[in-house]
CSV table of C-alpha atoms in Angstrom, one decimal:
chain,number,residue,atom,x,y,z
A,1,UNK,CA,0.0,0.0,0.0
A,2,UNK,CA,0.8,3.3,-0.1
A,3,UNK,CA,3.3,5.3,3.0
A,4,UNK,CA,5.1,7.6,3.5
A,5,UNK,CA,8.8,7.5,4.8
A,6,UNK,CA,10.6,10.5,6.3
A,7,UNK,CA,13.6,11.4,8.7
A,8,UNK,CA,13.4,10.8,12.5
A,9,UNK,CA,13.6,13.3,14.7
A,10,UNK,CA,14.1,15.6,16.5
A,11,UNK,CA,16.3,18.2,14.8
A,12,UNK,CA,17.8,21.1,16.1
A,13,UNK,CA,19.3,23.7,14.7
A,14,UNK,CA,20.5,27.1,15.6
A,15,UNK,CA,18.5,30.1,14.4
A,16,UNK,CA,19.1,30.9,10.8
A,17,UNK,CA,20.9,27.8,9.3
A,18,UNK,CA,19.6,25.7,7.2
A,19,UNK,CA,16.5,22.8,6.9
A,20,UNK,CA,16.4,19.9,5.2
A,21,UNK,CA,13.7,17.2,6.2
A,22,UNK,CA,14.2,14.1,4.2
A,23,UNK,CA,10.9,12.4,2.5
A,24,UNK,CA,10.5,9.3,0.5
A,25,UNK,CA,7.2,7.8,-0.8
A,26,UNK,CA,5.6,4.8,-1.9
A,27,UNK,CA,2.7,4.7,-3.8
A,28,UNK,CA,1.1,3.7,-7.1
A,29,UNK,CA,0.3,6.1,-10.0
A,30,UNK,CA,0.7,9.8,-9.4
A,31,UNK,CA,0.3,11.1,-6.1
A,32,UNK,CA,-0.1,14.7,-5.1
A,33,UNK,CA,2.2,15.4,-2.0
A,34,UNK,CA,2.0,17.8,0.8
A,35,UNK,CA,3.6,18.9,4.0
A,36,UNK,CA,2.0,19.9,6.9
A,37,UNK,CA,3.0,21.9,10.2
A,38,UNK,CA,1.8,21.1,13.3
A,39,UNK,CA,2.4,24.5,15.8
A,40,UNK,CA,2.4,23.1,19.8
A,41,UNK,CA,-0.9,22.6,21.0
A,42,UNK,CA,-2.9,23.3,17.5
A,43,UNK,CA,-4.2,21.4,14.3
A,44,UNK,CA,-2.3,20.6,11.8
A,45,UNK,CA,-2.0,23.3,8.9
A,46,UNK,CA,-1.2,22.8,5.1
A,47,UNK,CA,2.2,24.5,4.9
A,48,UNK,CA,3.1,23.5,0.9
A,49,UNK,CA,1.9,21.1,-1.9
A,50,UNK,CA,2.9,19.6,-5.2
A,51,UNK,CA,0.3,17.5,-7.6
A,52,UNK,CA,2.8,16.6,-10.6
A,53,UNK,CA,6.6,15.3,-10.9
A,54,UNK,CA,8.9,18.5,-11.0
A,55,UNK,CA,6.2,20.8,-9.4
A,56,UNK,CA,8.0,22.9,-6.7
A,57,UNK,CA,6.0,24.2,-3.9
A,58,UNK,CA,6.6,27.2,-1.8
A,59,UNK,CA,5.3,29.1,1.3
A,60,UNK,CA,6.9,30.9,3.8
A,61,UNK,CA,10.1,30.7,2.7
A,62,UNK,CA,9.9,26.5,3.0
A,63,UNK,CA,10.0,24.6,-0.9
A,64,UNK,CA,9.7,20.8,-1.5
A,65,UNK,CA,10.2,19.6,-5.0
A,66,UNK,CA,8.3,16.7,-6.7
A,67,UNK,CA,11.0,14.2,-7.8
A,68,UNK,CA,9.3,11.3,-9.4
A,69,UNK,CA,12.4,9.7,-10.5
A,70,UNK,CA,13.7,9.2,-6.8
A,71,UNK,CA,10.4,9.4,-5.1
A,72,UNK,CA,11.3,12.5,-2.8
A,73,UNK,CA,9.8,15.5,-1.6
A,74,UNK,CA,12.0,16.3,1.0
A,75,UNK,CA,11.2,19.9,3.0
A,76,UNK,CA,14.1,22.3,2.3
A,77,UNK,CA,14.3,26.4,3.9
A,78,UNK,CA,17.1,28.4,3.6
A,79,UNK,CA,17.4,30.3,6.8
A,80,UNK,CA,14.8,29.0,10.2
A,81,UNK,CA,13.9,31.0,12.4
A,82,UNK,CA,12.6,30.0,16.7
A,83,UNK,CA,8.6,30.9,15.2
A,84,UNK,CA,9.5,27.4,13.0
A,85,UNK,CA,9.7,25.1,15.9
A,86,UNK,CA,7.1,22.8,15.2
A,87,UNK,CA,6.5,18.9,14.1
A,88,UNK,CA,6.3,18.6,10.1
A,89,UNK,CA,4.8,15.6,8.6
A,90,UNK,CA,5.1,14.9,5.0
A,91,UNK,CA,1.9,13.3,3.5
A,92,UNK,CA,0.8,11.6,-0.2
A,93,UNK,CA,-2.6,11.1,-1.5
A,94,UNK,CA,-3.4,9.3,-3.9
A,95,UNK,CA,-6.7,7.9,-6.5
A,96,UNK,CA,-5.4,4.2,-5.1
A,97,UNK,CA,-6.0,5.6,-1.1
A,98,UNK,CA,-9.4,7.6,-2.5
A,99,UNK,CA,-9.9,10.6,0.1
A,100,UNK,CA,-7.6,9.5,3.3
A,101,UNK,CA,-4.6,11.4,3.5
A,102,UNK,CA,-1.1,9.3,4.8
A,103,UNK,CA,0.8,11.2,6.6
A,104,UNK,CA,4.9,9.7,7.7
A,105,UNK,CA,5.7,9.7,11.4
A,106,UNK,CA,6.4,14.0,11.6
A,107,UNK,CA,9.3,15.1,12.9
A,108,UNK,CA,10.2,17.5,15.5
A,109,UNK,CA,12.4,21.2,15.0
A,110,UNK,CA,13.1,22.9,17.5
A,111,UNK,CA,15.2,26.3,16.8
A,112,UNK,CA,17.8,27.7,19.2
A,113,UNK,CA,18.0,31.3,19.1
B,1,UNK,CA,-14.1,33.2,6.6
B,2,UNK,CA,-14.6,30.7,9.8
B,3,UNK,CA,-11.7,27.6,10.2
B,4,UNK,CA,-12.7,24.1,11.6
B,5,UNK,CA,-14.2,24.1,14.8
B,6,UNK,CA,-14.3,21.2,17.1
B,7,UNK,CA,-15.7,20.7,20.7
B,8,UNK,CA,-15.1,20.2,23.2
B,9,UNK,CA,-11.3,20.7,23.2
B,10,UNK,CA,-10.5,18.4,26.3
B,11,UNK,CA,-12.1,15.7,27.4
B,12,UNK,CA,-11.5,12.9,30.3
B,13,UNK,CA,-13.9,9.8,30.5
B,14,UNK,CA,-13.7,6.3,32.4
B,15,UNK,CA,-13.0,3.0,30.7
B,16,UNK,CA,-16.1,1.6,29.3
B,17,UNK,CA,-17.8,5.0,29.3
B,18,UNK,CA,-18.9,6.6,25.5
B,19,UNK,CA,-17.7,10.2,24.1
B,20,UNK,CA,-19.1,12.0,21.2
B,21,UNK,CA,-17.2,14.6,19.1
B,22,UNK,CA,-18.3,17.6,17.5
B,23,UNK,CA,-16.5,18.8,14.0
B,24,UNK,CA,-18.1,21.9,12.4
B,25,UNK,CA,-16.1,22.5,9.2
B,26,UNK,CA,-15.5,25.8,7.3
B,27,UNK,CA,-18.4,27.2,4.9
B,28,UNK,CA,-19.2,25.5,1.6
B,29,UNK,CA,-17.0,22.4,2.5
B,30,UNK,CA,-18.7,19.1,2.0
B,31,UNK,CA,-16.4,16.5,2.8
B,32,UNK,CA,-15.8,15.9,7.1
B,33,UNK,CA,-12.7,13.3,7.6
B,34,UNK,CA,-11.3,12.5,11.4
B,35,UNK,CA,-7.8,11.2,12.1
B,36,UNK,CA,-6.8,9.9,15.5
B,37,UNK,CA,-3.3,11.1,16.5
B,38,UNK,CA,-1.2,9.3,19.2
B,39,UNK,CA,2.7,9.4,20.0
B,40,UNK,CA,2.9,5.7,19.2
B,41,UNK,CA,0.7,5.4,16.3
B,42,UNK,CA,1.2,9.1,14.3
B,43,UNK,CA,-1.7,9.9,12.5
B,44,UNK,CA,-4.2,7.9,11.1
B,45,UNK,CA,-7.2,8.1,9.5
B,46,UNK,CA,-10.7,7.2,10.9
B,47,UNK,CA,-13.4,7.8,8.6
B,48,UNK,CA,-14.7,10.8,5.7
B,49,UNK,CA,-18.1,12.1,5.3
B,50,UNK,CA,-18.9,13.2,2.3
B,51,UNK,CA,-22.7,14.5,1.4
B,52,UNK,CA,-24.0,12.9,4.7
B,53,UNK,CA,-22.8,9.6,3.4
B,54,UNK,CA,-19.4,7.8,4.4
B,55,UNK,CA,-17.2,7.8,1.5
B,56,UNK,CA,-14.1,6.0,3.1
B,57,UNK,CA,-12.7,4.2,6.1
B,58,UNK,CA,-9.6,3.5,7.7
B,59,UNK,CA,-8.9,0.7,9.9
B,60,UNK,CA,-10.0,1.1,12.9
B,61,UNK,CA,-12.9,-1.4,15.1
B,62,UNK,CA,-16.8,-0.7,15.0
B,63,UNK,CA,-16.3,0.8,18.3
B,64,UNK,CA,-15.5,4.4,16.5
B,65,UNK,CA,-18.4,5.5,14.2
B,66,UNK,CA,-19.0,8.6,12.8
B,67,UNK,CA,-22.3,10.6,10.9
B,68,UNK,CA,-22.6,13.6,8.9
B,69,UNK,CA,-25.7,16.4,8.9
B,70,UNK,CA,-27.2,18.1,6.3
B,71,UNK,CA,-25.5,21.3,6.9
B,72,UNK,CA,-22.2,19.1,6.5
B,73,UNK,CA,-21.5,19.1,10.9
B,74,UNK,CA,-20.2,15.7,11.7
B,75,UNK,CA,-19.4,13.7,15.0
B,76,UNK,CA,-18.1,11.1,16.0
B,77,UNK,CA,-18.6,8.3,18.2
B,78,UNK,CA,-16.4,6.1,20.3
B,79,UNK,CA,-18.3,3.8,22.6
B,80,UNK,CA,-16.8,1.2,25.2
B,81,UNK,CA,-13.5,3.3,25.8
B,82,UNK,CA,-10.3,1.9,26.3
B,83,UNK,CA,-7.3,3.1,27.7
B,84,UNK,CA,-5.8,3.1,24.1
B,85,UNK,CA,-8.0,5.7,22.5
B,86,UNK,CA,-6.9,8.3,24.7
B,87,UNK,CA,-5.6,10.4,21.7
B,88,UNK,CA,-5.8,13.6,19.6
B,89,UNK,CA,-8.9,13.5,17.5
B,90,UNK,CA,-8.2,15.6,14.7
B,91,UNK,CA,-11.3,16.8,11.6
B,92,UNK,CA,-10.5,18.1,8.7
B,93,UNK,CA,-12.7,19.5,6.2
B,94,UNK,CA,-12.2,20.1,2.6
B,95,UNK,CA,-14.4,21.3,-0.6
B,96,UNK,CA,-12.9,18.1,-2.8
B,97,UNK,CA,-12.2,20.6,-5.5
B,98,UNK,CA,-8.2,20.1,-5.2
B,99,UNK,CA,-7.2,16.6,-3.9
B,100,UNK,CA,-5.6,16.4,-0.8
B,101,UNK,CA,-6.3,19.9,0.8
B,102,UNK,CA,-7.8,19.7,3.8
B,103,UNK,CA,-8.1,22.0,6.3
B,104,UNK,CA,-7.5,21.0,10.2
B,105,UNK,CA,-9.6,21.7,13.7
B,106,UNK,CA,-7.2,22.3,16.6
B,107,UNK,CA,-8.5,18.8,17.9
B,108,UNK,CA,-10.1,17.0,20.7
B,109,UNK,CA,-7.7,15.9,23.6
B,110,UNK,CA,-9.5,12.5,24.9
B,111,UNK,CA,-8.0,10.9,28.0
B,112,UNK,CA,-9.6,8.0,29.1
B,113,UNK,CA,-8.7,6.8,32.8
């Protein structure tokens, strides 16, 4: 079935280096991909998404590119700030999964200012 | 325009007991899905409501059932608690016009003693 595979955490970093969250996926045909951000003690919010292989999505100052070829969408931003501590979960849906969304484990940034 | 609400935020039954959930998405969306979110199991999905009727389901026991009004409200239902479904009860509503975006409630905090 379809999942979603991405980096354990947690990961800290200092306050304007920069992110990468790895992401892999499985899944049959063409899934659209998204992250999420989940702020302490809130709902999860849609942070950036990509429906097509090569799409690059962007908000914020975070990007993700759709690579088909290696099955990524891994969570990249230049320069993180403290307000970006948070859990991120990468997520896939699919036709094959209908209207469920599958979300990977999420992992944890914290920021040190 | 109004975000998911869902009530009550906290919530602390006794094994055995029953708990309904409230989910009130935003305006015009159709489509109601809940996810259960522990530290062990992630996120996962429970059910979506769709048009009063459910459209897909996860895999999770007949104990956890869910409905959907006609002005698109949904709740959920989890009878015979167990210690294991003390969780974060997420809903997330979405129009269906672009796959995959939903928008999330802050949640339910069940703890079941």
């Amino acid at each position: 079935g379809d999942s979603v595979t991405q980096m354990e955490g947690p990961v800290t970093l200092s306050e304007e280096a920069f992110l990468t969250i790895n992401c892999t996926y499985t899944a049959t045909g063409y899934p659209s991909l998204f992250w999420y951000v989940q702020y302490p003690g809130e709902g999860l919010q849609l942070l950036l998404k990509a429906t097509k292989a090569d799409d690059k999505g962007s908000n914020k100052g975070f990007e993700a590119t759709y690579r088909k070829e290696t099955t990524s969408f891994h969570l990249e931003k230049g320069s993180v700030q403290v307000s970006d501590s948070a859990v991120y979960f990468c997520a896939l849906m699919s036709y094959s999964s209908a209207s469920k969304i599958i979300f990977g484990s999420g992992t944890r940034l914290s920021i040190r200012p | 325009k109004a975000g998911v609400t869902q009530t009550p935020r906290y919530l602390i039954k006794t094994r055995g007991q029953q708990v309904t959930l409230s989910c009130s998405p935003i305006s015009g969306h159709r489509s109601v899905s809940w996810y259960q979110q522990t530290p062990g199991q992630g996120l996962q999905f429970l059910f979506e409501y769709f048009s009063e009727t459910q459209r897909n389901k996860g895999n999770f026991p007949g104990r956890f059932s869910g409905r959907q009004f006609s002005n698109s409200r949904s709740e959920m239902n989890v009878s015979t608690l167990e210690l294991g479904d003390s969780a974060l009860y997420l809903c997330a509503s979405s129009s269906g016009r672009i796959l995959g975006e939903q928008y999330f409630g802050p949640g339910t905090r069940l703890t079941v003693t």
